[in-house]
Short mmCIF file of N, CA, C and O in Angstrom, two decimals:
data_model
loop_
_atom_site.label_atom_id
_atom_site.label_comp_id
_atom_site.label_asym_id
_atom_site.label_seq_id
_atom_site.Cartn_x
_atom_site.Cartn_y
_atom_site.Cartn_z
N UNK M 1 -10.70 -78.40 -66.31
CA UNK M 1 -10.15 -77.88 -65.08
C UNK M 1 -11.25 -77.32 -64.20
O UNK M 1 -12.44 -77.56 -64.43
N UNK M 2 -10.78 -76.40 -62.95
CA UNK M 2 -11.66 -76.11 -62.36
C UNK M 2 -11.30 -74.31 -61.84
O UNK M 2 -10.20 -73.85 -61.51
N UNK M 3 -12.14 -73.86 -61.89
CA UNK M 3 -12.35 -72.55 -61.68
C UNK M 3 -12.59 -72.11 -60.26
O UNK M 3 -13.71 -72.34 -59.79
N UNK M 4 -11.81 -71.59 -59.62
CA UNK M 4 -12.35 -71.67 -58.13
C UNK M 4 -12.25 -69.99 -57.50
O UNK M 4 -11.23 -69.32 -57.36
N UNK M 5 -13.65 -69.61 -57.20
CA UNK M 5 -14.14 -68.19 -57.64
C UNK M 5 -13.99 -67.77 -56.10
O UNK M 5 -13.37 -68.42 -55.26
N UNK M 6 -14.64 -66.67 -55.90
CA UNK M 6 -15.08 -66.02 -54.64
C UNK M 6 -13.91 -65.95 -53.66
O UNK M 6 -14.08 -65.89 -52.44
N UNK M 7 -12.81 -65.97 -54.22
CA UNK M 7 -11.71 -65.59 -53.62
C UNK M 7 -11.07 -64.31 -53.91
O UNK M 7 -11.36 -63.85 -55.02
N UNK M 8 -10.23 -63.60 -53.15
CA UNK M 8 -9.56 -62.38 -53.24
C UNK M 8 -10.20 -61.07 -53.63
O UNK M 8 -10.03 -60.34 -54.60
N UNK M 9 -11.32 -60.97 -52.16
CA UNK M 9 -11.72 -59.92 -52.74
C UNK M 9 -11.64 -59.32 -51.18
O UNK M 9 -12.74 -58.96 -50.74
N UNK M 10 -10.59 -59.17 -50.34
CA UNK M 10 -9.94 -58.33 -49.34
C UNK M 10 -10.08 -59.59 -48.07
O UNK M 10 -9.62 -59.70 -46.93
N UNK M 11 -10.84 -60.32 -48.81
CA UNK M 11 -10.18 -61.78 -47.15
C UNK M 11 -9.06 -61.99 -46.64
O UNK M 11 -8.06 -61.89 -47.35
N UNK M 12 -8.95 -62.31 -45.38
CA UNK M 12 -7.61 -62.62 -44.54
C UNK M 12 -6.82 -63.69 -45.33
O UNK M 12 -7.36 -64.63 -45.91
N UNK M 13 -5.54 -63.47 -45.28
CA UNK M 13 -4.50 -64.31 -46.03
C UNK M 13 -5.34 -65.94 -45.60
O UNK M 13 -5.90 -66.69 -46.40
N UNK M 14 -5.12 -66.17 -43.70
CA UNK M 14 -5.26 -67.09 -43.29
C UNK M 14 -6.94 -67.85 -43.86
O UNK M 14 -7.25 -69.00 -44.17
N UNK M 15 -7.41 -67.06 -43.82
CA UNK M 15 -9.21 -67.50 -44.49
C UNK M 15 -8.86 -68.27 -45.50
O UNK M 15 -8.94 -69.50 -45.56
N UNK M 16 -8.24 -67.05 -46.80
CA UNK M 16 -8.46 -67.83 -47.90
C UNK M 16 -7.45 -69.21 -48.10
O UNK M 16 -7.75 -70.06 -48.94
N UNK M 17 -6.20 -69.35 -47.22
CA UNK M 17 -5.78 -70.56 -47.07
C UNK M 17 -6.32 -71.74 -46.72
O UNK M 17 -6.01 -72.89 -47.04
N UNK M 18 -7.20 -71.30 -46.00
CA UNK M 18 -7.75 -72.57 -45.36
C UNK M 18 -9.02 -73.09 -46.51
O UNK M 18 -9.25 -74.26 -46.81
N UNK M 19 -9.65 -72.01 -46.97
CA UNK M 19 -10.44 -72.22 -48.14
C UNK M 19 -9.96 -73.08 -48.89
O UNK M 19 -10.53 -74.15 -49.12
N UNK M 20 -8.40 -72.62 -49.60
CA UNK M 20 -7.80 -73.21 -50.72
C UNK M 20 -7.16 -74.65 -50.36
O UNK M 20 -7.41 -75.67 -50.99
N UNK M 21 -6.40 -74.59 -49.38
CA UNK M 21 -6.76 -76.08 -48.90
C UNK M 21 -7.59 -76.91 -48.64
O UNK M 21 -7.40 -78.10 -48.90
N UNK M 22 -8.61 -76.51 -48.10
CA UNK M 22 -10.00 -77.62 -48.31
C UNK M 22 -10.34 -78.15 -49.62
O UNK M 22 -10.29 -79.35 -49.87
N UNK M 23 -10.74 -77.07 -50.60
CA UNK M 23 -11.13 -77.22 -52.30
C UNK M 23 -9.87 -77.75 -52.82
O UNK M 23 -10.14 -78.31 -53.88
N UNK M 24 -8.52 -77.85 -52.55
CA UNK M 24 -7.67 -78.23 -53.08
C UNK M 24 -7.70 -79.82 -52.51
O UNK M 24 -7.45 -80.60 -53.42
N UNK M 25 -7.86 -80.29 -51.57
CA UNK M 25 -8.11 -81.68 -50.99
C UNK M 25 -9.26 -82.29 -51.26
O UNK M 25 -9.36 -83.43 -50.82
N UNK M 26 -10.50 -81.70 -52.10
CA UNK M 26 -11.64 -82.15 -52.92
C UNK M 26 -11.44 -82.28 -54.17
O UNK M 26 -11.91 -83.32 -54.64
N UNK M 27 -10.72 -81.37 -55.11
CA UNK M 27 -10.77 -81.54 -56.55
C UNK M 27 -9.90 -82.39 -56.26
O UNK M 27 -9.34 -82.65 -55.19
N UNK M 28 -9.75 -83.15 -58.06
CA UNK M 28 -8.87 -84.09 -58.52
C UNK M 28 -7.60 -83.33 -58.90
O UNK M 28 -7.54 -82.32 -59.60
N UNK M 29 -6.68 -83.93 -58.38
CA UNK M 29 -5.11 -83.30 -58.87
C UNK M 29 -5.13 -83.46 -60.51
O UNK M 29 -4.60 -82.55 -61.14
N UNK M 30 -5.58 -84.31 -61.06
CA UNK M 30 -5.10 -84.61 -62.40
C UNK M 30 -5.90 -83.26 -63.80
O UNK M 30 -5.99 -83.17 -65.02
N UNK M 31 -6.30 -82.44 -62.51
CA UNK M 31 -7.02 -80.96 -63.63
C UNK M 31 -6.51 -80.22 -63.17
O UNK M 31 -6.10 -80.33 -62.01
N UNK M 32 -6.29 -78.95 -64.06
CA UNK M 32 -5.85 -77.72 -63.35
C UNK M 32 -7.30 -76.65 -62.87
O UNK M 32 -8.43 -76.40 -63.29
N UNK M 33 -6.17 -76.20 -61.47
CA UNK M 33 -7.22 -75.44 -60.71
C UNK M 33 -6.85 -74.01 -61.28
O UNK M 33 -5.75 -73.71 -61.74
N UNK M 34 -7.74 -73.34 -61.20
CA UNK M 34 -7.67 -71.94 -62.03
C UNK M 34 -8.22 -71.12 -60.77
O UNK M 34 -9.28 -71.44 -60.25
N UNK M 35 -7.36 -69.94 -60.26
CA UNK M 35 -7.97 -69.13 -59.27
C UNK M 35 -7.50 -67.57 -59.97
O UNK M 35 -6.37 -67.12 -60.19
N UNK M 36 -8.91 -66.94 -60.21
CA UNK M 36 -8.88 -65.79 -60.13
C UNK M 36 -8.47 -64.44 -59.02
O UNK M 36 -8.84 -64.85 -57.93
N UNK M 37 -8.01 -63.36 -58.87
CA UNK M 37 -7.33 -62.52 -57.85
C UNK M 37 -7.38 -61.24 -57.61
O UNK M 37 -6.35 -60.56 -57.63
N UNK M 38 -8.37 -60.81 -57.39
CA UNK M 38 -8.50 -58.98 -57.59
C UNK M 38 -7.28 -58.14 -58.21
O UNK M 38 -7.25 -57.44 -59.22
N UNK M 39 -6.20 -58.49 -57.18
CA UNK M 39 -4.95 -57.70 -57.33
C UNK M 39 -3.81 -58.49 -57.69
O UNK M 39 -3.09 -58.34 -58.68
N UNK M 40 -3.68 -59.58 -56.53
CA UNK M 40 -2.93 -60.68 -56.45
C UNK M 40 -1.26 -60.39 -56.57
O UNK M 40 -0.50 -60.46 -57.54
N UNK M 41 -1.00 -59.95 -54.79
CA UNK M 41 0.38 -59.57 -55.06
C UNK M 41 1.34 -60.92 -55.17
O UNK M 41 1.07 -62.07 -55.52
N UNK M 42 2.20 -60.48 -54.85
CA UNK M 42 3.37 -61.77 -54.63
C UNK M 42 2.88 -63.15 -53.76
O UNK M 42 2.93 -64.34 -54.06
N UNK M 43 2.44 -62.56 -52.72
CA UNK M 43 2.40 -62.96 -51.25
C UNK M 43 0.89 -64.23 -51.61
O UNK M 43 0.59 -65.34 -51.16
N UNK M 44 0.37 -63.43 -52.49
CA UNK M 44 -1.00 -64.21 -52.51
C UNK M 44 -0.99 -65.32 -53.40
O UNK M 44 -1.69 -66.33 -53.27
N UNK M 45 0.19 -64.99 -54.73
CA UNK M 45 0.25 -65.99 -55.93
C UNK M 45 1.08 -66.94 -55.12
O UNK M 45 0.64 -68.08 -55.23
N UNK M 46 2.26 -66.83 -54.24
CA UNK M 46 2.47 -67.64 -53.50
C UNK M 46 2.05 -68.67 -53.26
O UNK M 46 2.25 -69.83 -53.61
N UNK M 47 1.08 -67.85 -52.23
CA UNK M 47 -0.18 -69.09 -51.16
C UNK M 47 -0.99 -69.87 -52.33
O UNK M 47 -1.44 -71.00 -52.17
N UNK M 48 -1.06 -69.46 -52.98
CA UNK M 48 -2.17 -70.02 -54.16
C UNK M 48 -1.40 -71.20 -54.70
O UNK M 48 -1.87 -72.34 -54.70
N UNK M 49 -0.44 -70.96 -55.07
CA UNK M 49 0.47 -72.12 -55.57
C UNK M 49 0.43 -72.83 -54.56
O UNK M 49 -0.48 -73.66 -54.48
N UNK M 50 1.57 -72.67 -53.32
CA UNK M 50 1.57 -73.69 -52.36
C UNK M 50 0.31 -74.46 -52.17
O UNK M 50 0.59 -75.61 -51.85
N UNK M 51 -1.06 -74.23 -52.26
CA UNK M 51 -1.80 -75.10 -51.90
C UNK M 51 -2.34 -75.86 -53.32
O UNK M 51 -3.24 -76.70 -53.35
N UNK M 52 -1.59 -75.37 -54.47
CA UNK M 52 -2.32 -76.63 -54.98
C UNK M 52 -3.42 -75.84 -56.83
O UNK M 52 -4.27 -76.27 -57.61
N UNK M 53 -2.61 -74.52 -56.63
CA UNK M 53 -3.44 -73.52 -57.30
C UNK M 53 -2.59 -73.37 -58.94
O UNK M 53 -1.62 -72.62 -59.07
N UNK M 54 -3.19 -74.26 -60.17
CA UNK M 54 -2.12 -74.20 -61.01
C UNK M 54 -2.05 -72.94 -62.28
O UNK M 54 -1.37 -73.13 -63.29
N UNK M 55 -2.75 -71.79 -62.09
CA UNK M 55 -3.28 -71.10 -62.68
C UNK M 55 -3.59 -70.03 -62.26
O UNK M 55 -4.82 -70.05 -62.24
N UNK M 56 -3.10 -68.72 -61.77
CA UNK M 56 -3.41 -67.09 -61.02
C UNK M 56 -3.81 -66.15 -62.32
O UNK M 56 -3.03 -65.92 -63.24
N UNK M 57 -4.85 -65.78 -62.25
CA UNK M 57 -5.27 -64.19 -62.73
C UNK M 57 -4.95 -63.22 -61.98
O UNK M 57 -5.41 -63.34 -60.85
N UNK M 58 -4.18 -62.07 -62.20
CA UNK M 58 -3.88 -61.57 -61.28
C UNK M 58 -3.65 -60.10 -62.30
O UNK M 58 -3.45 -60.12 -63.51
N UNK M 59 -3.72 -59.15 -61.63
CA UNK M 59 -3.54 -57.51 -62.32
C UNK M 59 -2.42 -56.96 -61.79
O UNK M 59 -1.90 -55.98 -62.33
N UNK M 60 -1.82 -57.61 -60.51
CA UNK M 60 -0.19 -56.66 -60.16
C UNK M 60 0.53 -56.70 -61.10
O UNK M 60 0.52 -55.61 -61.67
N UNK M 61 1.28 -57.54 -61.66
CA UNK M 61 2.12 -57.38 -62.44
C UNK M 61 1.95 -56.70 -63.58
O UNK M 61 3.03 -56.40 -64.09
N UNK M 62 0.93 -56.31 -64.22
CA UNK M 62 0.66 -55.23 -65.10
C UNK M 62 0.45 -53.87 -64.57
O UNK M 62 0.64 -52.85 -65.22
N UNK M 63 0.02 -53.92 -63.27
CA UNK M 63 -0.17 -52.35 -62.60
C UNK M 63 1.18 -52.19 -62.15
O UNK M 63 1.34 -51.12 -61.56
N UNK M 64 1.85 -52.66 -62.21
CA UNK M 64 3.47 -52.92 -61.36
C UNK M 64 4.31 -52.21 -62.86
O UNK M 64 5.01 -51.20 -62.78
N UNK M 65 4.10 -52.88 -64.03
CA UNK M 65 4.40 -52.95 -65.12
C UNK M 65 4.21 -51.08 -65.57
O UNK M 65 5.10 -50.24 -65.64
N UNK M 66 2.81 -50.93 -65.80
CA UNK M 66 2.29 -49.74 -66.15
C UNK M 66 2.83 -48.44 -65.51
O UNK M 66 3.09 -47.46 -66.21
N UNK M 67 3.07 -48.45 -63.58
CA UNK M 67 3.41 -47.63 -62.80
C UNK M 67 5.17 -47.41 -63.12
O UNK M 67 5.72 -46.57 -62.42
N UNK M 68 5.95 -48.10 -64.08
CA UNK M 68 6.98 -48.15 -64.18
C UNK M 68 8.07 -49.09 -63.45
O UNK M 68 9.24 -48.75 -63.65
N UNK M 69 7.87 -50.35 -62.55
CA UNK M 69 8.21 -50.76 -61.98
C UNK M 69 8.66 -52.40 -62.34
O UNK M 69 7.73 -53.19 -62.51
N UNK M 70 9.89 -52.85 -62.45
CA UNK M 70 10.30 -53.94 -63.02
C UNK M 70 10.24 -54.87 -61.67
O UNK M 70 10.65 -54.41 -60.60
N UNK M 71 9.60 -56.49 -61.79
CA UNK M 71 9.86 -57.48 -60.35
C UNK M 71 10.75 -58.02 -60.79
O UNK M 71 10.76 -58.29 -61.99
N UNK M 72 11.55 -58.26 -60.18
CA UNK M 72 12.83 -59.35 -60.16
C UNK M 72 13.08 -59.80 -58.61
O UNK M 72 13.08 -59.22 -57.52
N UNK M 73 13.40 -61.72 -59.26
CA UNK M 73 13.61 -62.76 -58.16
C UNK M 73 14.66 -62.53 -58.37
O UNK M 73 15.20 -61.90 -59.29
N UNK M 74 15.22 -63.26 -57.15
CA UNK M 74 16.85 -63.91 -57.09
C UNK M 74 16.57 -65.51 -56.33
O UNK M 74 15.86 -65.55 -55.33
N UNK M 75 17.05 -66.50 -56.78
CA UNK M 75 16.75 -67.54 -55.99
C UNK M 75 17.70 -68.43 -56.81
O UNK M 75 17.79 -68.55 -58.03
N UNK M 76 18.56 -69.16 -55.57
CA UNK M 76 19.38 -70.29 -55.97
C UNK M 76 19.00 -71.18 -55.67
O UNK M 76 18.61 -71.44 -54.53
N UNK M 77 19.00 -72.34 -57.21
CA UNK M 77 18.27 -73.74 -57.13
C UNK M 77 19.81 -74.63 -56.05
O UNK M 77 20.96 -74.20 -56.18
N UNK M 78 19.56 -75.57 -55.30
CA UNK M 78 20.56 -76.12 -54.55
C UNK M 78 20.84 -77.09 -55.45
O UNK M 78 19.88 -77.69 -55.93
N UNK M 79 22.44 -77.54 -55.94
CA UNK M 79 22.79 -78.10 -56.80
C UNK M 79 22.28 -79.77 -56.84
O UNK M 79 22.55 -80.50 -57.80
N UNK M 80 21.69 -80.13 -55.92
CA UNK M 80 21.41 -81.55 -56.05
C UNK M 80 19.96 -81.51 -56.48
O UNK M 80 19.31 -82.54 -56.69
N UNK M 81 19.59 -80.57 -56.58
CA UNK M 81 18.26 -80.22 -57.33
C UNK M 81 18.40 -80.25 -58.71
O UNK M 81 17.76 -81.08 -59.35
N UNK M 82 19.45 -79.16 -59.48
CA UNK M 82 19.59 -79.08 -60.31
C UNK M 82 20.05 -80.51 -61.52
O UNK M 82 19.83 -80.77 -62.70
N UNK M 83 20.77 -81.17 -60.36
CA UNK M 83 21.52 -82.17 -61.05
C UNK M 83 20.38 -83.07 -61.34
O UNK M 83 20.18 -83.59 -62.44
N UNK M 84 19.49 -83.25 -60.02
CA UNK M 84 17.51 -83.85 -60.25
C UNK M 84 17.17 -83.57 -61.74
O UNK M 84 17.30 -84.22 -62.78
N UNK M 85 16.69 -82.36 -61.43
CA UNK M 85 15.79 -82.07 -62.98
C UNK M 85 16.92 -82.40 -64.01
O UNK M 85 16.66 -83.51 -64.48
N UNK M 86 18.20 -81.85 -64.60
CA UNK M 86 18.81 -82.31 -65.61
C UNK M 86 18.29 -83.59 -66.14
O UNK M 86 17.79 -83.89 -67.22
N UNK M 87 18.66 -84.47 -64.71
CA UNK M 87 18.17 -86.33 -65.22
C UNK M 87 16.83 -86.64 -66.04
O UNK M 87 16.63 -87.28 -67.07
N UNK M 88 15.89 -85.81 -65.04
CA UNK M 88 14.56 -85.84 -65.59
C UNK M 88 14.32 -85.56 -66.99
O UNK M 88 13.76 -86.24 -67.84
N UNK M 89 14.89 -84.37 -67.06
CA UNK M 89 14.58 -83.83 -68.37
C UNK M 89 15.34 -84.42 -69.33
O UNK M 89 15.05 -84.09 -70.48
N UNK M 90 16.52 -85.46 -69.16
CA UNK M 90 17.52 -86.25 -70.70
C UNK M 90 16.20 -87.53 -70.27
O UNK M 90 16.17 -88.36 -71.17
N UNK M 91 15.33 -87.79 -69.34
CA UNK M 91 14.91 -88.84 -69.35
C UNK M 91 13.69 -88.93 -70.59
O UNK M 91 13.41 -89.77 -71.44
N UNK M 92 13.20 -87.79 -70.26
CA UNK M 92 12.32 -87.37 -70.52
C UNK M 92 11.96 -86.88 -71.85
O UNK M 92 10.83 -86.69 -72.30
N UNK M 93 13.12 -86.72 -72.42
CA UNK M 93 13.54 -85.96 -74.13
C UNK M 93 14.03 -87.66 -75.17
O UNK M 93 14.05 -87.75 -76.40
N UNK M 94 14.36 -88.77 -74.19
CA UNK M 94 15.02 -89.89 -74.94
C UNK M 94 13.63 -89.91 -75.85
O UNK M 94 12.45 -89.61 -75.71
N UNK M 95 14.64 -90.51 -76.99
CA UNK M 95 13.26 -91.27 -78.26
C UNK M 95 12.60 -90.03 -78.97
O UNK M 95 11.93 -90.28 -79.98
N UNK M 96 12.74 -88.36 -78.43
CA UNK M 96 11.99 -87.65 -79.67
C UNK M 96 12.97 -86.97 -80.26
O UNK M 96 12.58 -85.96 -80.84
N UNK M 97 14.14 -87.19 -80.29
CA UNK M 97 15.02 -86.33 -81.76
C UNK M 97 14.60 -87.38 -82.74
O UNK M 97 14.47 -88.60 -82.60
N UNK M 98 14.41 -86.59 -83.79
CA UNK M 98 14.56 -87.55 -85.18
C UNK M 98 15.50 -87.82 -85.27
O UNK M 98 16.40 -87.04 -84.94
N UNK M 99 15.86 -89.52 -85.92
CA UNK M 99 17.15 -90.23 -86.04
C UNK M 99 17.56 -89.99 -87.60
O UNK M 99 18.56 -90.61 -87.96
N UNK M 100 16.71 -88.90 -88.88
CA UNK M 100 17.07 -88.40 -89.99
C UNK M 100 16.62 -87.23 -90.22
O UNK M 100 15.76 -86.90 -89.41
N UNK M 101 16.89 -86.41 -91.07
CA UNK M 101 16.00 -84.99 -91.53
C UNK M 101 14.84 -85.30 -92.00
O UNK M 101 13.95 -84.47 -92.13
N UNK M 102 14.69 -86.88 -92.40
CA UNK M 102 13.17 -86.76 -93.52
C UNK M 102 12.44 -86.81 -91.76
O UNK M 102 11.62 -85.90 -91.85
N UNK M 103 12.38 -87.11 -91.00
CA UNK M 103 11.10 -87.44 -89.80
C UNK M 103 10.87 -86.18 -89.42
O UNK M 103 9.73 -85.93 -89.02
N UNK M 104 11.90 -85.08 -89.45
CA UNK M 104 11.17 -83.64 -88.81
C UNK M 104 10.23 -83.33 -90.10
O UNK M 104 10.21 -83.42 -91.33
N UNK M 105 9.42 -82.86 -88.92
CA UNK M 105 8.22 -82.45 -89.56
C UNK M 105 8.08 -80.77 -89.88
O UNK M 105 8.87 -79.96 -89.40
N UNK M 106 7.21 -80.48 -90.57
CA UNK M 106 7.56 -78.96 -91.08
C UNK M 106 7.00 -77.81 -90.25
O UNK M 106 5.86 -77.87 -89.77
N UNK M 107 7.84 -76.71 -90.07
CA UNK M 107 7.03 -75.76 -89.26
C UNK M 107 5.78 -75.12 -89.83
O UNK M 107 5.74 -74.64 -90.96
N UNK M 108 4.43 -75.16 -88.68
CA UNK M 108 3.58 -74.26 -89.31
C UNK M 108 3.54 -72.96 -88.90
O UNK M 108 3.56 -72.63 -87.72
N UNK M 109 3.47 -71.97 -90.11
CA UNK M 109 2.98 -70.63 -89.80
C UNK M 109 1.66 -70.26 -89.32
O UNK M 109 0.80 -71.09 -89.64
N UNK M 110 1.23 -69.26 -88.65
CA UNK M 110 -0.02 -68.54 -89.05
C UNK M 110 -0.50 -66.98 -88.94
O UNK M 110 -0.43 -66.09 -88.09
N UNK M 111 -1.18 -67.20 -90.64
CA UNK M 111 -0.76 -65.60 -91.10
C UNK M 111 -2.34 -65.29 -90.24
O UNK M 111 -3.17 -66.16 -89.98
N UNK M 112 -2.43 -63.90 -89.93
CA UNK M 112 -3.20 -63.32 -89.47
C UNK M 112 -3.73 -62.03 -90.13
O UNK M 112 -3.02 -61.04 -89.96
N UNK M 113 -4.92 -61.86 -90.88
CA UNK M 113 -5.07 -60.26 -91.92
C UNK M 113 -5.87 -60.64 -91.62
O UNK M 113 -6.41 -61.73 -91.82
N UNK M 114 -6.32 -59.15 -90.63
CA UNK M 114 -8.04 -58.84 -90.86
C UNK M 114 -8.04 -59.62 -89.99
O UNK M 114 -7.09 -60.19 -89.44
N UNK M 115 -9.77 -59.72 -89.73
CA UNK M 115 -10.16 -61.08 -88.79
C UNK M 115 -10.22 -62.30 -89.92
O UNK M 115 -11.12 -63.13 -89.75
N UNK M 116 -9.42 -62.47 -90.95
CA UNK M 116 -8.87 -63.96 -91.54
C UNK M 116 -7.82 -64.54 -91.23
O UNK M 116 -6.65 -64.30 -91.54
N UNK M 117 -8.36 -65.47 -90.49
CA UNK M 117 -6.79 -66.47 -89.75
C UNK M 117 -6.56 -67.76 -90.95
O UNK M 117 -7.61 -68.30 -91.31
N UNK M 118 -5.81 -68.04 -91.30
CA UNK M 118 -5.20 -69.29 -92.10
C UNK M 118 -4.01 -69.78 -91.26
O UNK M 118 -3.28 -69.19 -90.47
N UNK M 119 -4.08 -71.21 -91.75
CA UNK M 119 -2.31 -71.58 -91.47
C UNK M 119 -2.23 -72.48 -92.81
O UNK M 119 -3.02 -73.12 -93.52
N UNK M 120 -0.56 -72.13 -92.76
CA UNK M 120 -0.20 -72.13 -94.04
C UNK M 120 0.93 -73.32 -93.69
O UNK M 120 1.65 -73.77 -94.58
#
């Protein structure tokens, strides 16, 4: 992927848009872009997404978290959307149920003691 730095450190919304659209119209879509965020409120993880940003570091939601403060969306998907992804996703799931119990495969654990990691 790609790491795309020197952003969010008190630049104009409009700056760093235009930034993130340029670098977003140079990298390859087929990696994820990783943008780091000083604070990174709502407004900014936003813009970051919209242009193309698949990955936010960001500290609000833990300072949001810490100060006592819960975020909650409200947003209704429009039903011809919904009915979209459903399709996608039975399309998308055909062919991996196992057609017996012997093909599932077994869950792995992993125990953690000490700094000794195993999986079991």
């Amino acid at each position: 992927g790609f790491w795309i730095g020197g952003l969010g450190y008190g630049e104009d919304l409009s700056i760093r848009g235009r930034v993130l659209e340029a670098v977003g119209n140079a990298l390859p879509t087929k990696r994820p872009r990783f943008l780091p965020l000083k604070k990174g409120s709502p407004v900014e993880v936003l813009q970051a997404v919209l242009l193309g940003v698949d990955v936010v570091e960001v500290t609000f939601p833990t300072q949001m978290a810490t100060s006592g403060y819960a975020l909650t969306f409200e947003w209704e998907m429009p039903k011809e959307e919904l009915e979209k992804d459903k399709e996608v996703a039975e399309e998308g799931l055909k062919g991996l149920e196992p057609e017996t119990a012997s093909d599932t495969k077994g869950v792995r654990h992993l125990n953690v003691r000490d700094a000794e990691c195993r999986e079991n």
